[in-house]
Amino acid sequence: WAHENTRTALFDAIERKETYATTGPRMTVRFFGGWEFSDSDVHASDSVGIGYAKGVPMGGDLAKAKGNKAPNFMIQASKDPLSGNLDRVQVIKGFLDDDGMPQEKVYAVALSDNRKAGPDGKVPPVGNTVDVSTGNYINSIGDADLAVVWTDPDFDAGKRAFYYVRVLQIPTPRHTLFDAIALGIPAEETGQPATIQERAYSSPIWYTP
């Protein structure tokens, strides 16, 4: 995320790691970490300004918390206008366990179509509208935008951690499906799935006690 479209601003953004990547589609992702975000902040007209004022953007470092207060994160994702809707937003947390071994935990923090995670944390699939005979699909499932303020429920103020965002699209045709259609063969003969869920990944936000 550069403040202007200049060479200097672009390299400044890369240096401060305020960057994200996608597997192809041009989704947009905003990710801020702080201690004082409210649910109304993510829907404010100046939500990005609030993100910078009250926290740090992706690629940033969170200062040590006061007491055991957990950090919260403001996340916004929008679909590529020329591609599939969004399925879900996840936060991936990396940390060291009590034995010093690296661990990670995936949290589903925003789900399309008013879905809810079950007691076991699993999320119902968003569905699939891809027609494998034509390679066409429709955006009748998923959402165009997902936004949330999420607080880490497992925060330990004494342990280092990092957090990054992963955004998933609804299923869309994989390139091998188009190959199969062009060759007039069943999609199964490619040995690859007919559909794929494209995604975006943010730079992490680090927490260091």
Coordinates of N, CA, C and O in Angstrom, one line a residue, residues 80-147:
D80 N -12.2 -8.8 -6.4 CA -11.8 -8.3 -7.7 C -13.1 -8.1 -8.5 O -13.9 -9.1 -8.6
P81 N -13.4 -6.9 -9.0 CA -14.7 -6.8 -9.7 C -14.9 -7.7 -10.9 O -16.0 -7.9 -11.4
L82 N -13.8 -8.3 -11.4 CA -13.8 -9.1 -12.6 C -13.7 -10.6 -12.2 O -13.5 -11.4 -13.1
S83 N -13.8 -10.9 -10.9 CA -13.6 -12.3 -10.5 C -14.7 -12.7 -9.5 O -15.7 -12.1 -9.4
G84 N -14.4 -13.8 -8.8 CA -15.4 -14.4 -7.9 C -15.6 -13.6 -6.6 O -14.7 -12.8 -6.2
N85 N -16.7 -13.8 -6.0 CA -17.0 -13.2 -4.7 C -16.1 -13.8 -3.6 O -15.3 -14.8 -3.9
L86 N -16.1 -13.3 -2.4 CA -15.3 -13.8 -1.3 C -16.0 -14.8 -0.5 O -17.2 -14.7 -0.2
D87 N -15.3 -15.8 -0.1 CA -15.8 -16.9 0.7 C -15.6 -16.6 2.2 O -16.6 -16.6 3.0
R88 N -14.4 -16.2 2.6 CA -14.1 -16.0 4.0 C -12.8 -15.3 4.2 O -12.0 -15.2 3.3
V89 N -12.6 -14.8 5.5 CA -11.4 -14.1 5.9 C -10.9 -14.9 7.1 O -11.6 -15.2 8.0
Q90 N -9.6 -15.3 7.1 CA -9.0 -16.0 8.2 C -7.8 -15.2 8.7 O -7.1 -14.5 8.0
V91 N -7.6 -15.4 10.0 CA -6.4 -14.9 10.6 C -5.5 -16.1 11.0 O -6.0 -17.0 11.7
I92 N -4.3 -16.1 10.6 CA -3.3 -17.2 11.0 C -2.4 -16.6 12.0 O -1.7 -15.6 11.8
K93 N -2.3 -17.2 13.2 CA -1.5 -16.8 14.3 C -0.3 -17.8 14.4 O -0.5 -19.0 14.5
G94 N 0.9 -17.3 14.5 CA 2.1 -18.1 14.7 C 2.6 -17.7 16.1 O 2.7 -16.6 16.5
F95 N 3.1 -18.8 16.8 CA 3.6 -18.6 18.2 C 4.4 -19.8 18.6 O 4.5 -20.8 17.9
L96 N 5.1 -19.7 19.7 CA 5.9 -20.8 20.3 C 5.1 -21.3 21.5 O 4.6 -20.6 22.3
D97 N 5.1 -22.7 21.5 CA 4.4 -23.3 22.7 C 5.3 -23.3 23.9 O 6.4 -22.8 23.8
D98 N 4.8 -24.0 24.9 CA 5.6 -24.0 26.2 C 6.9 -24.7 26.1 O 7.8 -24.5 26.9
D99 N 7.0 -25.6 25.0 CA 8.3 -26.3 24.8 C 9.2 -25.6 23.8 O 10.2 -26.1 23.4
G100 N 8.8 -24.4 23.4 CA 9.6 -23.6 22.4 C 9.4 -24.0 21.0 O 10.2 -23.6 20.1
M101 N 8.4 -24.8 20.7 CA 8.2 -25.3 19.3 C 7.2 -24.4 18.6 O 6.2 -23.9 19.2
P102 N 7.5 -24.1 17.3 CA 6.6 -23.2 16.6 C 5.2 -23.9 16.3 O 5.1 -25.1 16.0
Q103 N 4.2 -23.1 16.5 CA 2.8 -23.6 16.3 C 2.1 -22.5 15.5 O 2.5 -21.3 15.4
E104 N 0.9 -22.9 14.9 CA 0.1 -21.9 14.3 C -1.4 -22.3 14.5 O -1.7 -23.5 14.7
K105 N -2.2 -21.3 14.5 CA -3.7 -21.6 14.7 C -4.4 -20.7 13.7 O -4.1 -19.5 13.5
V106 N -5.4 -21.3 13.0 CA -6.2 -20.6 12.0 C -7.6 -20.2 12.6 O -8.3 -21.1 13.1
Y107 N -7.9 -18.9 12.5 CA -9.2 -18.4 13.0 C -10.0 -18.0 11.8 O -9.6 -17.2 11.0
A108 N -11.3 -18.4 11.7 CA -12.2 -17.9 10.7 C -12.9 -16.7 11.3 O -13.7 -16.8 12.2
V109 N -12.6 -15.5 10.8 CA -13.0 -14.3 11.5 C -14.1 -13.6 10.8 O -14.8 -12.7 11.3
A110 N -14.3 -13.9 9.5 CA -15.4 -13.3 8.7 C -15.9 -14.3 7.6 O -15.0 -14.7 6.9
L111 N -17.2 -14.6 7.6 CA -17.7 -15.6 6.7 C -18.8 -14.9 5.9 O -19.6 -14.2 6.4
S112 N -18.8 -15.3 4.6 CA -19.9 -14.8 3.7 C -21.2 -15.6 3.9 O -21.2 -16.6 4.6
D113 N -22.2 -15.0 3.4 CA -23.6 -15.7 3.4 C -24.1 -16.0 4.8 O -24.8 -16.9 5.0
N114 N -23.7 -15.2 5.8 CA -24.2 -15.3 7.2 C -23.9 -16.7 7.8 O -24.6 -17.1 8.7
R115 N -22.9 -17.3 7.3 CA -22.5 -18.6 7.9 C -21.8 -18.4 9.2 O -21.3 -17.4 9.5
K116 N -21.9 -19.4 10.1 CA -21.3 -19.4 11.4 C -20.5 -20.7 11.5 O -20.8 -21.8 11.0
A117 N -19.3 -20.5 12.2 CA -18.5 -21.7 12.5 C -19.2 -22.6 13.6 O -19.9 -22.1 14.5
G118 N -19.0 -23.9 13.5 CA -19.6 -24.8 14.5 C -18.8 -24.8 15.8 O -17.8 -24.2 15.9
P119 N -19.3 -25.5 16.8 CA -18.6 -25.6 18.0 C -17.1 -26.1 17.9 O -16.3 -25.8 18.7
D120 N -16.9 -26.9 16.9 CA -15.5 -27.4 16.6 C -14.7 -26.5 15.8 O -13.5 -26.8 15.5
G121 N -15.2 -25.3 15.5 CA -14.5 -24.3 14.7 C -14.6 -24.5 13.2 O -14.1 -23.6 12.5
K122 N -15.2 -25.6 12.8 CA -15.3 -25.8 11.3 C -16.4 -25.0 10.7 O -17.4 -24.7 11.3
V123 N -16.1 -24.6 9.5 CA -17.1 -23.7 8.7 C -17.7 -24.5 7.6 O -17.0 -25.2 6.8
P124 N -19.0 -24.4 7.4 CA -19.7 -25.0 6.3 C -19.1 -24.5 5.0 O -18.8 -23.3 4.9
P125 N -19.0 -25.3 4.0 CA -18.5 -24.8 2.7 C -19.4 -23.8 2.1 O -20.6 -23.8 2.3
V126 N -18.8 -22.9 1.3 CA -19.6 -21.8 0.7 C -20.4 -22.3 -0.4 O -21.4 -21.7 -0.8
G127 N -20.1 -23.4 -1.0 CA -20.7 -23.9 -2.2 C -19.9 -23.8 -3.4 O -18.7 -23.4 -3.4
N128 N -20.4 -24.2 -4.6 CA -19.7 -24.2 -5.8 C -20.6 -24.0 -7.0 O -21.5 -24.8 -7.2
T129 N -20.5 -23.0 -7.8 CA -21.4 -22.7 -8.9 C -20.7 -23.0 -10.2 O -21.3 -22.7 -11.3
V130 N -19.5 -23.6 -10.2 CA -18.8 -23.8 -11.5 C -19.5 -24.9 -12.3 O -19.7 -26.0 -11.8
D131 N -19.8 -24.6 -13.6 CA -20.3 -25.6 -14.5 C -19.1 -26.2 -15.2 O -18.4 -25.6 -16.0
V132 N -18.8 -27.5 -14.9 CA -17.5 -28.1 -15.4 C -17.6 -28.4 -16.9 O -16.6 -28.7 -17.6
S133 N -18.8 -28.3 -17.5 CA -18.9 -28.5 -18.9 C -18.6 -27.3 -19.8 O -18.3 -27.4 -20.9
T134 N -18.7 -26.1 -19.1 CA -18.5 -24.8 -19.8 C -17.4 -24.0 -19.2 O -16.8 -23.1 -19.9
G135 N -17.1 -24.2 -17.9 CA -16.1 -23.3 -17.2 C -16.8 -22.1 -16.7 O -16.1 -21.2 -16.2
N136 N -18.1 -21.9 -16.8 CA -18.7 -20.7 -16.4 C -19.1 -20.9 -14.9 O -19.3 -22.0 -14.4
Y137 N -19.2 -19.7 -14.2 CA -19.7 -19.7 -12.8 C -20.5 -18.5 -12.6 O -20.4 -17.5 -13.4
I138 N -21.3 -18.4 -11.5 CA -22.0 -17.2 -11.2 C -21.7 -16.8 -9.7 O -21.5 -17.6 -8.9
N139 N -21.8 -15.5 -9.5 CA -21.5 -15.0 -8.1 C -22.8 -14.9 -7.3 O -23.2 -13.9 -6.8
S140 N -23.5 -16.0 -7.3 CA -24.7 -16.1 -6.5 C -24.4 -16.5 -5.0 O -25.4 -16.6 -4.2
I141 N -23.2 -16.9 -4.7 CA -22.8 -17.2 -3.4 C -21.6 -16.3 -3.0 O -21.0 -15.6 -3.9
G142 N -21.3 -16.2 -1.7 CA -20.2 -15.4 -1.3 C -20.6 -13.9 -1.2 O -21.8 -13.6 -1.5
D143 N -19.7 -13.1 -0.7 CA -20.0 -11.6 -0.6 C -18.9 -10.8 -1.3 O -17.8 -11.3 -1.5
A144 N -19.3 -9.7 -1.8 CA -18.4 -8.8 -2.4 C -17.4 -8.2 -1.5 O -16.2 -7.9 -1.9
D145 N -17.8 -7.9 -0.2 CA -16.9 -7.3 0.8 C -17.1 -8.0 2.1 O -18.2 -8.5 2.4
L146 N -16.0 -8.2 2.8 CA -16.0 -8.7 4.2 C -15.2 -7.8 5.1 O -14.1 -7.3 4.7
A147 N -15.7 -7.4 6.2 CA -15.0 -6.5 7.2 C -15.3 -6.9 8.6 O -16.4 -7.3 8.9

